[in-house]
PDB file of C-alpha atoms in Angstrom:
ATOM      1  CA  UNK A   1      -1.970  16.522 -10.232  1.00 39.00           C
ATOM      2  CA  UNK A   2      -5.125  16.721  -7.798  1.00 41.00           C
ATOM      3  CA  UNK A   3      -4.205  17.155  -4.467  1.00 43.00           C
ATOM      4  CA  UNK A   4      -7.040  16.349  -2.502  1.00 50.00           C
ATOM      5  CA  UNK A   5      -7.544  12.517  -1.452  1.00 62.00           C
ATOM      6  CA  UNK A   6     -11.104  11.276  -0.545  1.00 87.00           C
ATOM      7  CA  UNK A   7     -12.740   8.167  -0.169  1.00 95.00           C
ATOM      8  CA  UNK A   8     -12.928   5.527  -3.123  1.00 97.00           C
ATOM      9  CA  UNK A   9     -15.156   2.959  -3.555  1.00 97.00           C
ATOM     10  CA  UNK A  10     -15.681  -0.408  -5.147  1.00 98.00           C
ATOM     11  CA  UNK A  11     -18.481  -2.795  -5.171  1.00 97.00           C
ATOM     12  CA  UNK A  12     -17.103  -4.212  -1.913  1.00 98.00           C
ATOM     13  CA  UNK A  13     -15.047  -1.930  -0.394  1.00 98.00           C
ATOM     14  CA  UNK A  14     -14.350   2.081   1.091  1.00 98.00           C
ATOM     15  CA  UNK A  15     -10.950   2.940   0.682  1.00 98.00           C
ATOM     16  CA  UNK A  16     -10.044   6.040   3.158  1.00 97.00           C
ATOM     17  CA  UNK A  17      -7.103   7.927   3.455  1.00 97.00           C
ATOM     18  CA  UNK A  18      -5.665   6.188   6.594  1.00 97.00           C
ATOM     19  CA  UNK A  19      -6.009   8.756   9.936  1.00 96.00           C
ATOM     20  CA  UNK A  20      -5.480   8.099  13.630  1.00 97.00           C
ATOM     21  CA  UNK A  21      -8.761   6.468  14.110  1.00 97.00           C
ATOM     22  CA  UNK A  22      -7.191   3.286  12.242  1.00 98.00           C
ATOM     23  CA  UNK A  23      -4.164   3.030  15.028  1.00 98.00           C
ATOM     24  CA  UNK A  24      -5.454  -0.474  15.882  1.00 98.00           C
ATOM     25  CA  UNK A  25      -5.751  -2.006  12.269  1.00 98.00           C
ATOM     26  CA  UNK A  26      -2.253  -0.344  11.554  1.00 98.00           C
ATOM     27  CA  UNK A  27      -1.001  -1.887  15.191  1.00 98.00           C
ATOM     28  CA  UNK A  28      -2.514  -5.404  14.281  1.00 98.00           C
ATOM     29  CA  UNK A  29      -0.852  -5.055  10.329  1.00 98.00           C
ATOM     30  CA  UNK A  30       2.598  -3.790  11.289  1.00 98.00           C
ATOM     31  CA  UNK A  31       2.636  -6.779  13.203  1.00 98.00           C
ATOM     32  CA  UNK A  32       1.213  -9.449  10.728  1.00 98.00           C
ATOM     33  CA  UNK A  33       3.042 -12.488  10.375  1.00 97.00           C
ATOM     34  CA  UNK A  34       3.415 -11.452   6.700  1.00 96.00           C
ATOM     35  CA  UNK A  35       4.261  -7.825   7.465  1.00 96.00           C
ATOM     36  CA  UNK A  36       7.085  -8.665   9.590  1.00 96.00           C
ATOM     37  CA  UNK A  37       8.462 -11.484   7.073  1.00 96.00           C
ATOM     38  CA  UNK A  38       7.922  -9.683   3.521  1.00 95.00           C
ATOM     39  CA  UNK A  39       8.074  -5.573   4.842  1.00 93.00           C
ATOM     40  CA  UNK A  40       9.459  -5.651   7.551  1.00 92.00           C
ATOM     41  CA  UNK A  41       9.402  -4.949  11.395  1.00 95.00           C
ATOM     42  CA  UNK A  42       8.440  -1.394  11.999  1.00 95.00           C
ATOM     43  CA  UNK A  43       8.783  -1.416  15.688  1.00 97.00           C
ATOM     44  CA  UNK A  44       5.037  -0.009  16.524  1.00 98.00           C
ATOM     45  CA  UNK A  45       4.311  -1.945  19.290  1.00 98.00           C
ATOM     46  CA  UNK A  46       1.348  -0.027  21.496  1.00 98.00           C
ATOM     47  CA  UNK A  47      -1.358   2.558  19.664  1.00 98.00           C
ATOM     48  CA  UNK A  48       0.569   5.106  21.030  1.00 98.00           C
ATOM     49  CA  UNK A  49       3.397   4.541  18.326  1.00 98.00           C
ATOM     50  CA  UNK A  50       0.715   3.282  15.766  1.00 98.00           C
ATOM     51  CA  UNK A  51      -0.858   6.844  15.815  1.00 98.00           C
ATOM     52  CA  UNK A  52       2.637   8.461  15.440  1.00 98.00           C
ATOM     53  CA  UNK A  53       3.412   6.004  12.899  1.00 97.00           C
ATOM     54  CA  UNK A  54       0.277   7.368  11.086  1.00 97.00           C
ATOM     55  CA  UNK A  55       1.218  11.230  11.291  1.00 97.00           C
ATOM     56  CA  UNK A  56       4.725  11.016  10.855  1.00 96.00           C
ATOM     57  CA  UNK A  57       4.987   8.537   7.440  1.00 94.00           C
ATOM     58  CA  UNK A  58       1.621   8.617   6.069  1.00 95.00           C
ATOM     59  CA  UNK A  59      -0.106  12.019   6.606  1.00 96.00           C
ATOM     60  CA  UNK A  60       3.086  13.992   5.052  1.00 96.00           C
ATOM     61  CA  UNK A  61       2.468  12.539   1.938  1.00 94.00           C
ATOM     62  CA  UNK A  62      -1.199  12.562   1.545  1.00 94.00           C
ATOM     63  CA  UNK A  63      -0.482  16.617   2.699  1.00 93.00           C
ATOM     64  CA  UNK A  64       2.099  16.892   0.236  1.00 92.00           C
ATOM     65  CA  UNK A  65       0.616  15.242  -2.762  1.00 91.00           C
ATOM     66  CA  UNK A  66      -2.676  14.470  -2.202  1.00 89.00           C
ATOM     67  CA  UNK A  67      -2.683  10.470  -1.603  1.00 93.00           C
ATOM     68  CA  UNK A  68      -0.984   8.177   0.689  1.00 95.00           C
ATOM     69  CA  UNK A  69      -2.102   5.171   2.737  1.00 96.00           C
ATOM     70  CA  UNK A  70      -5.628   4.223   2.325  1.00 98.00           C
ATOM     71  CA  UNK A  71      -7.671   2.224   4.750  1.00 98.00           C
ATOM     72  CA  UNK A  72      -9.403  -0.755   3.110  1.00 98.00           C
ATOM     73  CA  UNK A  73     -12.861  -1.085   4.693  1.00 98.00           C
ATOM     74  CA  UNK A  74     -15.711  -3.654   3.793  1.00 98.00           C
ATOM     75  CA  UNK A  75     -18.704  -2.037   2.956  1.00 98.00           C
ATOM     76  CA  UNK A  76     -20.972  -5.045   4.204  1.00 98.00           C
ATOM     77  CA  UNK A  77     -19.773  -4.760   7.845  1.00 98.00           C
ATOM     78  CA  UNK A  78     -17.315  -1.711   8.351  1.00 98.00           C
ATOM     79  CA  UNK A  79     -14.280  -4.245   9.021  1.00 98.00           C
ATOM     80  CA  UNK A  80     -11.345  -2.671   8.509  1.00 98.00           C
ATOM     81  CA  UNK A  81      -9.337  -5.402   6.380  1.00 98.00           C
ATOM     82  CA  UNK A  82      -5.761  -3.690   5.698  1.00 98.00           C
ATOM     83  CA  UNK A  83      -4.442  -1.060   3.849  1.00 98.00           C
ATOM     84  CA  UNK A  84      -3.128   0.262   0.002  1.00 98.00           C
ATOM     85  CA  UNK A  85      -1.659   2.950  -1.137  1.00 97.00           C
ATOM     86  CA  UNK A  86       0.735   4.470  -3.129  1.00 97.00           C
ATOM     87  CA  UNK A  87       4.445   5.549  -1.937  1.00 96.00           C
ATOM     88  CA  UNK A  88       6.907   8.347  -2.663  1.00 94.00           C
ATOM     89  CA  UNK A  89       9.824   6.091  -1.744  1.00 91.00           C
ATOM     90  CA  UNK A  90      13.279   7.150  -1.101  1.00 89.00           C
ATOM     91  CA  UNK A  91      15.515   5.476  -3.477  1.00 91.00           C
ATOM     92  CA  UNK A  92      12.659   4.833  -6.278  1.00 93.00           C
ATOM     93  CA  UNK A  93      12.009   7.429  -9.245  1.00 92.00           C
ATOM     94  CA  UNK A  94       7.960   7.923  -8.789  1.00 92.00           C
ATOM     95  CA  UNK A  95       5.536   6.393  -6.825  1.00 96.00           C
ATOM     96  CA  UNK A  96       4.728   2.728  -6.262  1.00 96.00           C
ATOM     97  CA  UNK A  97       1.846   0.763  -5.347  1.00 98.00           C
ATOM     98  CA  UNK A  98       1.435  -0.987  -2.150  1.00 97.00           C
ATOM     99  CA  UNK A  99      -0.662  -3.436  -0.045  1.00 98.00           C
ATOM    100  CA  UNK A 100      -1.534  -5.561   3.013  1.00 97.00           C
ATOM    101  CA  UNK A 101      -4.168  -7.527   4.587  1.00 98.00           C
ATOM    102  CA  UNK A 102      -4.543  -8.891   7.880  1.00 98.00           C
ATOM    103  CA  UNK A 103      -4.422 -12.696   7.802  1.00 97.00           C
ATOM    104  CA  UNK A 104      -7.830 -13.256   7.965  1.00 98.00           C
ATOM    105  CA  UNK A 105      -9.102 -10.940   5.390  1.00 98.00           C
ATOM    106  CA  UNK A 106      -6.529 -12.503   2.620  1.00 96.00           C
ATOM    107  CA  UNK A 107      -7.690 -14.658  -0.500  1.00 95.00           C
ATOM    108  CA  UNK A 108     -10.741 -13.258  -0.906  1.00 97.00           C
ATOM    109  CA  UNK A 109      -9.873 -10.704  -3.765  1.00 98.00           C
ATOM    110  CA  UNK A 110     -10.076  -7.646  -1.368  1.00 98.00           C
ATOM    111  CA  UNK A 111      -6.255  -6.756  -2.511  1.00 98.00           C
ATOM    112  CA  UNK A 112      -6.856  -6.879  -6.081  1.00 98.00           C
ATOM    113  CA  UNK A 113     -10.334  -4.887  -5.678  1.00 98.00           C
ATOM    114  CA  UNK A 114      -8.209  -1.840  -3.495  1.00 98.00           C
ATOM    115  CA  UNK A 115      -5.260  -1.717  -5.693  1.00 98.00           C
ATOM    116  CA  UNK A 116      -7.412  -1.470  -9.299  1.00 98.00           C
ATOM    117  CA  UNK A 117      -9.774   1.413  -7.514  1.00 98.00           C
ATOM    118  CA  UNK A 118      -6.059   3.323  -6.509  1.00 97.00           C
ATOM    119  CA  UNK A 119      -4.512   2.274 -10.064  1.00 97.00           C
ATOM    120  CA  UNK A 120      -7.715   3.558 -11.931  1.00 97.00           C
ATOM    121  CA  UNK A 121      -7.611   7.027  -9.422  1.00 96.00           C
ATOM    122  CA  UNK A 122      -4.127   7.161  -9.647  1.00 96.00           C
ATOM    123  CA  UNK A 123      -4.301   7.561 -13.878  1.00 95.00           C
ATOM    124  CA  UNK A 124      -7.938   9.452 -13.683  1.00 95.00           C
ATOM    125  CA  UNK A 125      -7.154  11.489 -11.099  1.00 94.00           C
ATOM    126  CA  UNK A 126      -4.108  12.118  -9.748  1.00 93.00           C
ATOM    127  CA  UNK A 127      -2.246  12.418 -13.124  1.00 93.00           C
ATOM    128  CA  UNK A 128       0.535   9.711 -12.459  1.00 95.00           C
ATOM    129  CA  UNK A 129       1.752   7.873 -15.569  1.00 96.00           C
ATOM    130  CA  UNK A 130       3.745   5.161 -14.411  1.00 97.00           C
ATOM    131  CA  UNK A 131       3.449   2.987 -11.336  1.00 97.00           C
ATOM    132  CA  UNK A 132       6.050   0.916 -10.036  1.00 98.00           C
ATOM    133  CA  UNK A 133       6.158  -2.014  -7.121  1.00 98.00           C
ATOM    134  CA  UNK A 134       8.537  -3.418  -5.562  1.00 97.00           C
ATOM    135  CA  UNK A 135       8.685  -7.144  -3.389  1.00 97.00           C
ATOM    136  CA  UNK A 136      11.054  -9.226  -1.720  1.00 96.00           C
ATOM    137  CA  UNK A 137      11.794 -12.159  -4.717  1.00 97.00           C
ATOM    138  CA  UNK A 138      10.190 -14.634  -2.196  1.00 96.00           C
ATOM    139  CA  UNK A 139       7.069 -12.912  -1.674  1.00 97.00           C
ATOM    140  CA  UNK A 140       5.343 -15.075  -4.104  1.00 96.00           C
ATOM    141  CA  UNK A 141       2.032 -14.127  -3.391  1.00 95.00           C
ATOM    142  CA  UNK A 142       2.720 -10.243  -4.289  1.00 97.00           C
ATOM    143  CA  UNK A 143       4.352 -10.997  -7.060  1.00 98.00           C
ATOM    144  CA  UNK A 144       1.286 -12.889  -8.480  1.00 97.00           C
ATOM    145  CA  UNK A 145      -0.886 -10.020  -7.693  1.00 98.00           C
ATOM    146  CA  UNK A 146       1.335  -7.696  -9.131  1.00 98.00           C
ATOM    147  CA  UNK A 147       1.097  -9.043 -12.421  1.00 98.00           C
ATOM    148  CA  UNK A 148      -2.694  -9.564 -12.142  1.00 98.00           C
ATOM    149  CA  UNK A 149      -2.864  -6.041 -12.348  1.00 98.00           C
ATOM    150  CA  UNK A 150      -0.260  -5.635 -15.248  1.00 98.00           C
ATOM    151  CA  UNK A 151       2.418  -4.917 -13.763  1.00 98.00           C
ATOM    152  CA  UNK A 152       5.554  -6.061 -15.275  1.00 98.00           C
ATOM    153  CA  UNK A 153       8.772  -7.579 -13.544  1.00 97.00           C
ATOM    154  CA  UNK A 154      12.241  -5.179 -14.746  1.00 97.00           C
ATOM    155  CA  UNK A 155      14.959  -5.925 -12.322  1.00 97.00           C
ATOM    156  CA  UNK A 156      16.048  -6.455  -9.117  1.00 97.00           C
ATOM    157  CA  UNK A 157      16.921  -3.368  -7.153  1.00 96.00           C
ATOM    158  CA  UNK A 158      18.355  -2.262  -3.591  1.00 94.00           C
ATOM    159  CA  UNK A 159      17.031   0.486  -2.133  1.00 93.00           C
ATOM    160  CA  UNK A 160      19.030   2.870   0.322  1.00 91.00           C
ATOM    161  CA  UNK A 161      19.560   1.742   4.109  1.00 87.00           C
ATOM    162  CA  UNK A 162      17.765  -2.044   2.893  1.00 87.00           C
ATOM    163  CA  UNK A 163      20.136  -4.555   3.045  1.00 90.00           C
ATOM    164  CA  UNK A 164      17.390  -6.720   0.844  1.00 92.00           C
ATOM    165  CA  UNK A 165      17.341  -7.461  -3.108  1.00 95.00           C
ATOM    166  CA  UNK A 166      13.761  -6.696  -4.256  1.00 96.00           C
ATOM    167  CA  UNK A 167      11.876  -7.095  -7.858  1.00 97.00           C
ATOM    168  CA  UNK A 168      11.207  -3.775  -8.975  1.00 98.00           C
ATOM    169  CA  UNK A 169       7.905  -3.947 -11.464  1.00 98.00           C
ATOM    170  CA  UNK A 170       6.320  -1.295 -13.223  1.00 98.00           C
ATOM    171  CA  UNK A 171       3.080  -0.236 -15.322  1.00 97.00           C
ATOM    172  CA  UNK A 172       2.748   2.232 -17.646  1.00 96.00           C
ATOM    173  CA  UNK A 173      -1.198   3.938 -17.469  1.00 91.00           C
TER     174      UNK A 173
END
């Protein structure tokens, strides 16, 4: 497995490992109206604690194995849309995809462009095998997207210190 992260493109988009200089996206995302109903509240509040947020649970990772959070950016304008990635999550057996727009960036097929590019890099390049997901069962609209990319539906799963039932899903590259 590589262990070096850089950026990705797409037609559309830049996807860059996530640093401090993306505090305010983060800020703005953590507190989504769909980030605080379907993930959860985070309690970053100022872009003091978004920056901290950023080198304490995403920069570990990308040190550790090479790819973490990733900044979505739009090519046309340099708008910074949301973020994808994929997680070593306590309580899950290998990594899993994730993703999140801010509101007005959704719908537009920016979330399905990000999360093929770190699929595709994830199997090409970073050697992983098997991707899982996981989603509250009312989260229809990650669910949908999800399966869009292939991944399946298995079971429904709890994972430590969450009180929540989620839909665990998984692809095999």
């Amino acid at each position: 497995m590589q262990k070096q992260s850089q950026t990705l493109t797409t037609p559309r988009l830049l996807l860059r490992p996530t640093d401090e200089q993306d505090a305010a996206m983060v800020l703005a995302l953590l507190n989504s109206p769909k980030w605080l109903q379907f993930i959860g509240d985070r309690k970053v509040y100022d872009l003091e604690a978004a920056k901290a947020y950023i080198r304490e649970r995403m920069l570990p990772q990308l040190e550790r194995l090479g790819f973490s959070n990733f900044t979505i950016i739009r090519q046309a304008d340099g708008a910074k849309m949301g973020s994808v990635g994929l997680y070593d999550r306590e309580g899950l057996e290998g990594v899993d995809i994730g993703f999140a727009l801010l509101p007005e960036f959704e719908g537009q097929g920016y979330a399905f462009e990000a999360s093929q590019k770190v699929l595709q890099t994830a199997q090409d390049v970073w050697g992983v095998r098997v991707i899982k997901a996981i989603t509250l069962p009312e989260n229809g609209a990650s669910m949908r997207l999800l399966e869009k990319l292939g991944l399946r539906q298995k079971e429904l799963i709890r994972l430590p210190n969450d009180p929540d039932d989620l839909w665990l899903y998984e692809l095999e590259l």
